[in-house]
mmCIF file of C-alpha atoms in Angstrom:
data_model
loop_
_atom_site.group_PDB
_atom_site.id
_atom_site.type_symbol
_atom_site.label_atom_id
_atom_site.label_comp_id
_atom_site.label_asym_id
_atom_site.label_seq_id
_atom_site.Cartn_x
_atom_site.Cartn_y
_atom_site.Cartn_z
ATOM 1 C CA MET A 112 -0.002 -0.089 -0.095
ATOM 2 C CA THR A 113 1.172 3.463 -0.903
ATOM 3 C CA THR A 114 -0.167 6.855 0.483
ATOM 4 C CA ILE A 115 -0.174 10.085 -1.728
ATOM 5 C CA THR A 116 -0.654 13.347 -0.055
ATOM 6 C CA TRP A 117 -1.936 16.050 -2.136
ATOM 7 C CA THR A 118 -1.534 19.769 -1.055
ATOM 8 C CA ALA A 119 -3.289 22.800 -2.495
ATOM 9 C CA THR A 120 -1.661 26.239 -1.812
ATOM 10 C CA ASP A 121 -3.320 29.667 -2.640
ATOM 11 C CA VAL A 122 -1.544 33.072 -3.429
ATOM 12 C CA ASP A 123 -1.472 33.866 0.295
ATOM 13 C CA GLY A 124 0.254 30.700 1.280
ATOM 14 C CA MET A 125 -2.662 28.991 2.562
ATOM 15 C CA THR A 126 -2.667 25.337 2.246
ATOM 16 C CA ALA A 127 -4.822 22.272 2.391
ATOM 17 C CA THR A 128 -4.033 18.765 2.052
ATOM 18 C CA GLY A 129 -5.752 15.312 1.205
ATOM 19 C CA THR A 130 -4.640 11.811 0.909
ATOM 20 C CA GLN A 131 -4.842 9.157 -1.575
ATOM 21 C CA THR A 132 -4.203 5.359 -0.955
ATOM 22 C CA ILE A 133 -2.760 3.288 -3.761
ATOM 23 C CA THR A 134 -2.965 -0.636 -3.070
ATOM 24 C CA VAL A 135 -1.376 -3.020 -5.404
ATOM 25 C CA ASN A 136 -2.433 -6.569 -4.905
ATOM 26 C CA ASP A 137 -0.076 -9.428 -5.800
ATOM 27 C CA LYS A 138 -2.183 -11.767 -7.790
ATOM 28 C CA GLU A 139 0.642 -13.637 -9.473
ATOM 29 C CA ASN A 140 1.440 -17.100 -8.542
ATOM 30 C CA PRO A 141 5.105 -18.212 -7.813
ATOM 31 C CA SER A 142 6.791 -20.665 -9.971
ATOM 32 C CA ILE A 143 8.352 -23.858 -8.796
ATOM 33 C CA VAL A 144 10.280 -26.695 -10.338
ATOM 34 C CA ALA A 145 10.448 -30.208 -8.530
ATOM 35 C CA PRO A 146 13.507 -32.055 -8.467
ATOM 36 C CA ASP A 147 13.740 -34.999 -10.941
ATOM 37 C CA GLY A 148 12.193 -38.316 -10.155
ATOM 38 C CA ILE A 149 14.125 -40.984 -8.585
ATOM 39 C CA SER A 150 14.207 -44.866 -9.118
ATOM 40 C CA THR A 151 16.401 -46.945 -6.701
ATOM 41 C CA GLY A 152 16.640 -50.242 -5.211
ATOM 42 C CA ASN A 153 15.575 -51.249 -1.665
ATOM 43 C CA ASP A 154 18.147 -51.063 1.147
ATOM 44 C CA LEU A 155 19.768 -54.240 2.226
ATOM 45 C CA HIS A 156 17.183 -56.606 4.099
ATOM 46 C CA LEU A 157 14.632 -53.782 4.148
ATOM 47 C CA PRO A 158 11.359 -53.114 2.523
ATOM 48 C CA SER A 159 12.408 -49.534 2.039
ATOM 49 C CA ALA A 160 15.154 -47.177 1.115
ATOM 50 C CA VAL A 161 16.569 -43.948 2.428
ATOM 51 C CA VAL A 162 16.419 -41.434 -0.505
ATOM 52 C CA SER A 163 18.046 -38.047 -0.856
ATOM 53 C CA THR A 164 15.158 -36.203 -2.749
ATOM 54 C CA GLY A 165 16.749 -32.868 -3.397
ATOM 55 C CA THR A 166 14.630 -29.683 -2.841
ATOM 56 C CA ALA A 167 12.263 -27.862 -5.311
ATOM 57 C CA GLN A 168 13.436 -24.498 -6.760
ATOM 58 C CA ALA A 169 10.853 -21.641 -6.334
ATOM 59 C CA ALA A 170 10.834 -18.099 -7.745
ATOM 60 C CA ASP A 171 8.231 -15.239 -7.449
ATOM 61 C CA ASN A 172 7.787 -11.532 -8.415
ATOM 62 C CA CYS A 173 7.920 -10.682 -4.687
ATOM 63 C CA PRO A 174 10.377 -11.853 -2.077
ATOM 64 C CA ASP A 175 9.890 -14.266 0.811
ATOM 65 C CA VAL A 176 8.508 -17.331 -1.310
ATOM 66 C CA LYS A 177 8.454 -20.455 1.015
ATOM 67 C CA VAL A 178 8.947 -24.003 -0.111
ATOM 68 C CA SER A 179 7.172 -26.961 1.596
ATOM 69 C CA SER A 180 6.524 -30.579 0.670
ATOM 70 C CA SER A 181 4.076 -33.352 1.558
ATOM 71 C CA ARG A 182 4.101 -37.127 0.636
ATOM 72 C CA SER A 183 1.465 -39.299 -0.785
ATOM 73 C CA ASP A 184 2.122 -42.030 1.914
ATOM 74 C CA GLY A 185 1.731 -39.365 4.652
ATOM 75 C CA ALA A 186 5.192 -39.901 5.931
ATOM 76 C CA ALA A 187 7.537 -37.238 7.108
ATOM 77 C CA PRO A 188 9.896 -35.777 4.524
ATOM 78 C CA GLY A 189 13.059 -37.592 5.909
ATOM 79 C CA ASP A 190 11.397 -40.972 6.446
ATOM 80 C CA PRO A 191 12.491 -44.060 4.358
ATOM 81 C CA PHE A 192 10.441 -44.633 1.289
ATOM 82 C CA MET A 193 8.672 -47.961 1.000
ATOM 83 C CA VAL A 194 8.966 -50.303 -1.874
ATOM 84 C CA GLY A 195 6.678 -48.967 -4.830
ATOM 85 C CA LEU A 196 5.801 -45.434 -5.881
ATOM 86 C CA THR A 197 5.604 -42.407 -3.584
ATOM 87 C CA THR A 198 4.654 -39.042 -4.820
ATOM 88 C CA ILE A 199 6.169 -35.712 -3.334
ATOM 89 C CA THR A 200 4.011 -32.668 -3.843
ATOM 90 C CA TRP A 201 6.391 -29.526 -3.664
ATOM 91 C CA THR A 202 4.392 -26.273 -2.974
ATOM 92 C CA ALA A 203 5.651 -22.610 -3.115
ATOM 93 C CA THR A 204 3.742 -20.088 -1.276
ATOM 94 C CA ASP A 205 4.448 -16.389 -1.514
ATOM 95 C CA ALA A 206 3.740 -13.594 1.211
ATOM 96 C CA SER A 207 0.476 -12.970 -0.391
ATOM 97 C CA GLY A 208 -0.728 -16.612 -0.253
ATOM 98 C CA ASN A 209 -0.286 -17.239 -3.727
ATOM 99 C CA THR A 210 0.777 -20.783 -4.245
ATOM 100 C CA ALA A 211 2.196 -23.282 -7.111
ATOM 101 C CA SER A 212 2.936 -26.817 -6.888
ATOM 102 C CA ALA A 213 4.962 -29.589 -8.656
ATOM 103 C CA LYS A 214 5.232 -33.273 -8.238
ATOM 104 C CA GLN A 215 8.159 -35.610 -7.953
ATOM 105 C CA SER A 216 8.042 -39.368 -8.205
ATOM 106 C CA ILE A 217 10.241 -41.656 -5.893
ATOM 107 C CA THR A 218 10.091 -45.373 -6.879
ATOM 108 C CA VAL A 219 11.729 -47.800 -4.768
ATOM 109 C CA ARG A 220 12.232 -51.280 -6.390
ATOM 110 C CA ASP A 221 12.672 -54.574 -4.582
ATOM 111 C CA VAL A 222 15.821 -55.936 -5.826
ATOM 112 C CA GLU A 223 16.598 -58.362 -3.126
ATOM 113 C CA ALA A 224 16.049 -62.030 -3.607
ATOM 114 C CA PRO A 225 14.127 -64.083 -0.838
ATOM 115 C CA THR A 226 16.123 -66.274 1.390
ATOM 116 C CA LEU A 227 15.406 -70.195 1.467
ATOM 117 C CA VAL A 228 16.578 -72.424 4.324
ATOM 118 C CA MET A 229 16.234 -76.037 4.049
ATOM 119 C CA ALA A 230 15.805 -78.009 7.217
ATOM 120 C CA ASP A 231 18.477 -80.764 6.148
ATOM 121 C CA ASN A 232 20.304 -81.610 3.030
ATOM 122 C CA ILE A 233 19.110 -85.110 3.620
ATOM 123 C CA ILE A 234 15.979 -86.204 5.095
ATOM 124 C CA THR A 235 15.925 -89.885 5.998
ATOM 125 C CA VAL A 236 12.641 -91.789 6.796
ATOM 126 C CA ASN A 237 11.637 -95.412 7.160
ATOM 127 C CA ALA A 238 9.526 -96.748 4.280
ATOM 128 C CA THR A 239 6.042 -97.731 5.746
ATOM 129 C CA SER A 240 4.913 -100.017 2.791
ATOM 130 C CA THR A 241 6.485 -102.060 0.115
ATOM 131 C CA THR A 242 6.844 -98.927 -2.068
ATOM 132 C CA GLY A 243 7.713 -95.895 -0.013
ATOM 133 C CA ALA A 244 6.251 -93.504 2.544
ATOM 134 C CA ILE A 245 4.455 -90.222 2.978
ATOM 135 C CA VAL A 246 7.079 -87.521 4.026
ATOM 136 C CA THR A 247 6.555 -84.100 5.374
ATOM 137 C CA TYR A 248 9.155 -81.544 5.567
ATOM 138 C CA THR A 249 9.566 -77.882 6.459
ATOM 139 C CA LEU A 250 11.048 -74.852 4.622
ATOM 140 C CA ASN A 251 12.152 -71.677 6.062
ATOM 141 C CA ALA A 252 11.711 -68.836 3.492
ATOM 142 C CA SER A 253 11.776 -65.201 4.135
ATOM 143 C CA ASP A 254 12.010 -61.954 2.033
ATOM 144 C CA ASN A 255 12.330 -58.215 2.895
ATOM 145 C CA VAL A 256 9.029 -57.654 1.601
ATOM 146 C CA GLY A 257 7.148 -61.092 1.693
ATOM 147 C CA VAL A 258 7.235 -64.353 0.042
ATOM 148 C CA THR A 259 4.470 -64.794 -2.489
ATOM 149 C CA SER A 260 4.984 -68.320 -3.681
ATOM 150 C CA THR A 261 6.717 -71.544 -2.639
ATOM 151 C CA VAL A 262 6.815 -74.345 -5.368
ATOM 152 C CA CYS A 263 8.431 -77.712 -4.926
ATOM 153 C CA SER A 264 9.141 -80.533 -7.291
ATOM 154 C CA ARG A 265 7.372 -82.823 -4.786
ATOM 155 C CA ALA A 266 5.245 -81.121 -2.116
ATOM 156 C CA SER A 267 5.541 -81.776 1.528
ATOM 157 C CA GLY A 268 3.021 -84.600 2.472
ATOM 158 C CA SER A 269 3.593 -86.456 -0.857
ATOM 159 C CA TYR A 270 4.305 -90.006 -1.215
ATOM 160 C CA PHE A 271 8.029 -90.759 -1.761
ATOM 161 C CA PRO A 272 9.355 -94.084 -3.195
ATOM 162 C CA ILE A 273 12.021 -96.100 -1.747
ATOM 163 C CA GLY A 274 15.342 -94.861 -2.424
ATOM 164 C CA GLU A 275 16.586 -91.298 -2.904
ATOM 165 C CA THR A 276 14.412 -88.369 -4.319
ATOM 166 C CA THR A 277 15.819 -85.093 -5.008
ATOM 167 C CA VAL A 278 13.406 -82.278 -4.237
ATOM 168 C CA THR A 279 13.934 -78.696 -5.634
ATOM 169 C CA CYS A 280 12.007 -75.913 -4.339
ATOM 170 C CA THR A 281 11.723 -72.256 -5.453
ATOM 171 C CA VAL A 282 10.311 -69.223 -3.557
ATOM 172 C CA ALA A 283 9.560 -65.827 -5.120
ATOM 173 C CA ASP A 284 8.402 -62.441 -4.054
ATOM 174 C CA ALA A 285 5.960 -60.049 -5.594
ATOM 175 C CA ALA A 286 8.839 -58.295 -7.526
ATOM 176 C CA GLY A 287 9.691 -61.732 -9.242
ATOM 177 C CA ASN A 288 12.956 -62.132 -7.291
ATOM 178 C CA THR A 289 13.495 -65.801 -6.580
ATOM 179 C CA ALA A 290 15.625 -68.272 -4.668
ATOM 180 C CA SER A 291 15.943 -72.038 -5.167
ATOM 181 C CA GLY A 292 17.329 -74.774 -3.270
ATOM 182 C CA SER A 293 17.318 -78.626 -3.193
ATOM 183 C CA PHE A 294 17.634 -81.616 -0.621
ATOM 184 C CA VAL A 295 17.328 -85.269 -0.800
ATOM 185 C CA VAL A 296 14.717 -87.380 0.800
ATOM 186 C CA LEU A 297 16.040 -90.823 1.406
ATOM 187 C CA VAL A 298 13.280 -93.631 2.165
ATOM 188 C CA LEU A 299 14.875 -96.754 3.612
ATOM 189 C CA ASN A 300 13.957 -100.253 2.429
ATOM 190 C CA ALA A 301 13.438 -103.155 4.800
ATOM 191 C CA GLN A 302 16.976 -104.262 4.819
ATOM 192 C CA ALA A 303 18.160 -100.785 5.753
ATOM 193 C CA GLN A 304 15.608 -100.668 8.570
ATOM 194 C CA MET A 305 16.724 -104.274 9.747
ATOM 195 C CA GLU A 306 20.244 -102.899 10.087
ATOM 196 C CA ASN A 307 19.122 -99.935 12.061
ATOM 197 C CA LEU A 308 17.177 -102.206 14.312
ATOM 198 C CA ILE A 309 20.266 -104.371 14.896
ATOM 199 C CA GLN A 310 22.299 -101.271 15.928
ATOM 200 C CA TYR A 311 19.558 -100.242 18.407
ATOM 201 C CA ILE A 312 19.500 -103.666 20.072
ATOM 202 C CA LEU A 313 23.385 -103.528 20.251
ATOM 203 C CA GLY A 314 23.344 -100.098 21.815
ATOM 204 C CA LEU A 315 20.869 -101.022 24.733
ATOM 205 C CA GLY A 316 23.689 -102.736 26.814
ATOM 206 C CA LEU A 317 21.459 -105.828 27.507
ATOM 207 C CA SER A 318 22.976 -109.284 28.585
ATOM 208 C CA GLU A 319 24.406 -111.255 25.858
ATOM 209 C CA GLY A 320 21.760 -113.799 26.533
ATOM 210 C CA THR A 321 19.224 -111.464 25.636
ATOM 211 C CA THR A 322 21.077 -109.470 22.861
ATOM 212 C CA ASN A 323 22.675 -112.226 20.886
ATOM 213 C CA PRO A 324 19.452 -114.172 19.912
ATOM 214 C CA LEU A 325 17.559 -111.217 19.029
ATOM 215 C CA VAL A 326 20.418 -109.785 16.807
ATOM 216 C CA ASN A 327 20.924 -113.166 15.297
ATOM 217 C CA GLN A 328 17.269 -113.314 14.346
ATOM 218 C CA VAL A 329 17.222 -110.060 12.545
ATOM 219 C CA ARG A 330 20.452 -111.044 10.826
ATOM 220 C CA ALA A 331 18.856 -114.335 9.702
ATOM 221 C CA ALA A 332 15.964 -112.346 8.123
ATOM 222 C CA TYR A 333 18.328 -109.808 6.662
ATOM 223 C CA GLY A 334 20.335 -112.505 4.944
ATOM 224 C CA ASP A 335 17.412 -114.550 3.619
ATOM 225 C CA GLY A 336 16.521 -113.816 0.129
ATOM 226 C CA SER A 337 12.939 -115.186 0.272
ATOM 227 C CA VAL A 338 10.386 -112.621 1.359
ATOM 228 C CA GLY A 339 8.242 -115.467 2.938
ATOM 229 C CA GLN A 340 11.130 -116.522 5.051
ATOM 230 C CA GLN A 341 12.081 -112.985 6.067
ATOM 231 C CA CYS A 342 8.523 -112.369 7.153
ATOM 232 C CA ASN A 343 8.537 -115.655 9.179
ATOM 233 C CA LYS A 344 11.804 -114.607 10.827
ATOM 234 C CA MET A 345 10.609 -111.170 11.809
ATOM 235 C CA SER A 346 7.546 -112.583 13.087
ATOM 236 C CA ASP A 347 9.495 -114.906 15.158
ATOM 237 C CA PHE A 348 11.510 -111.994 16.245
ATOM 238 C CA ILE A 349 8.461 -110.249 17.675
ATOM 239 C CA SER A 350 7.676 -113.325 19.627
ATOM 240 C CA MET A 351 11.272 -113.676 21.031
ATOM 241 C CA VAL A 352 11.019 -110.065 22.459
ATOM 242 C CA VAL A 353 7.645 -110.784 24.045
ATOM 243 C CA LYS A 354 9.136 -114.098 25.599
ATOM 244 C CA LYS A 355 12.123 -112.262 26.942
ATOM 245 C CA GLY A 356 9.796 -110.461 29.452
ATOM 246 C CA ARG A 357 11.633 -108.571 31.940
ATOM 247 C CA GLY A 358 14.900 -109.149 30.250
ATOM 248 C CA ILE A 359 14.158 -106.060 28.256
ATOM 249 C CA PRO A 360 12.960 -102.809 29.559
ATOM 250 C CA PHE A 361 9.254 -102.413 28.467
ATOM 251 C CA ASP A 362 9.719 -99.112 26.362
ATOM 252 C CA ASN A 363 12.538 -100.739 24.418
ATOM 253 C CA ALA A 364 10.683 -103.877 23.825
ATOM 254 C CA ALA A 365 7.763 -101.846 22.596
ATOM 255 C CA TYR A 366 10.052 -100.026 20.300
ATOM 256 C CA MET A 367 11.532 -103.017 18.863
ATOM 257 C CA ASN A 368 8.364 -104.712 18.081
ATOM 258 C CA THR A 369 7.054 -101.425 16.451
ATOM 259 C CA GLU A 370 10.127 -101.324 14.282
ATOM 260 C CA ALA A 371 9.808 -105.030 13.357
ATOM 261 C CA ALA A 372 6.074 -104.747 12.512
ATOM 262 C CA ARG A 373 6.800 -101.905 10.173
ATOM 263 C CA ILE A 374 9.651 -103.903 8.511
ATOM 264 C CA MET A 375 7.137 -106.630 7.892
ATOM 265 C CA ALA A 376 4.693 -104.157 6.465
ATOM 266 C CA VAL A 377 7.627 -102.954 4.016
ATOM 267 C CA LEU A 378 8.406 -106.557 3.137
ATOM 268 C CA GLY A 379 4.737 -107.043 2.137
ATOM 269 C CA CYS A 380 4.137 -109.774 4.696
ATOM 270 C CA GLY A 381 0.420 -108.780 5.059
ATOM 271 C CA TYR A 382 0.372 -109.762 8.771
ATOM 272 C CA ALA A 383 2.366 -109.115 12.084
ATOM 273 C CA PRO A 384 1.732 -110.640 15.447
ATOM 274 C CA SER A 385 -0.095 -108.444 17.852
ATOM 275 C CA ARG A 386 2.216 -106.358 20.099
ATOM 276 C CA THR A 387 -0.521 -106.093 22.649
ATOM 277 C CA ARG A 388 1.013 -109.165 24.514
ATOM 278 C CA LEU A 389 3.889 -106.995 25.984
ATOM 279 C CA LEU A 390 3.031 -106.311 29.535
ATOM 280 C CA ASP A 391 4.265 -103.294 31.327
ATOM 281 C CA PRO A 392 6.370 -104.616 34.259
ATOM 282 C CA SER A 393 5.204 -101.606 36.229
ATOM 283 C CA LEU A 394 1.781 -103.213 36.133
ATOM 284 C CA LEU A 395 2.815 -106.626 37.384
ATOM 285 C CA GLY A 396 4.033 -105.922 40.817
ATOM 286 C CA ASN A 397 7.179 -107.334 42.616
#
């Protein structure tokens, strides 16, 4: 605002004054140029990135223009940017309240592959039938943003044949980054299970009079090429365990007969003596 004072003077030097006010309103918006858009990868192991955005440049016909910014995600200006697109709106405001705005795009790309950890390189299980067993396994997969899919060549809970099967698994995230790994599922046949049963018996520390007949019986089944004879010998083994009575701790005897019954199923015997004849010594009294 500008004030003009007008003065009138007559020949005698007499004066009179009046004032006039001139107001010039600033109706011109400032100008503003946003920094260039930025595209960058995520920070390691994080779903975000710290980004130096720069600052918008503003100009105005009057001094004291101020620059401010706001983000489309509502975060503070210096906060990390999440994976995806975030828009920054830069605003210039002059002393008269005139404004202008410009936008800047910040894109954070997920460039980090997921992590896949296998429980074991080899998973060993006993066959439960003549052809194989159902096998379950666990995968530990993680990602800085999140795993979206897990695909394995043979899924957990599938039926695996006797022998070795290689399983290959691939995990992916939403950005298409992938990680793969493999492990082996080993399903033991009847002979391998017999050998493990022998080692179990030898490790119990029972008397020779108890240990040797049991071990020899399993070895006889192991060495007999006839399935029928193998079935008979394993059936006799179960009967021997029952007859040994208190010579074998109850839990150990129950375990041995459970193993023997499964071995008979793998051989395809089609039958196994009942294990219910094992009596818990704690129920018999002294």
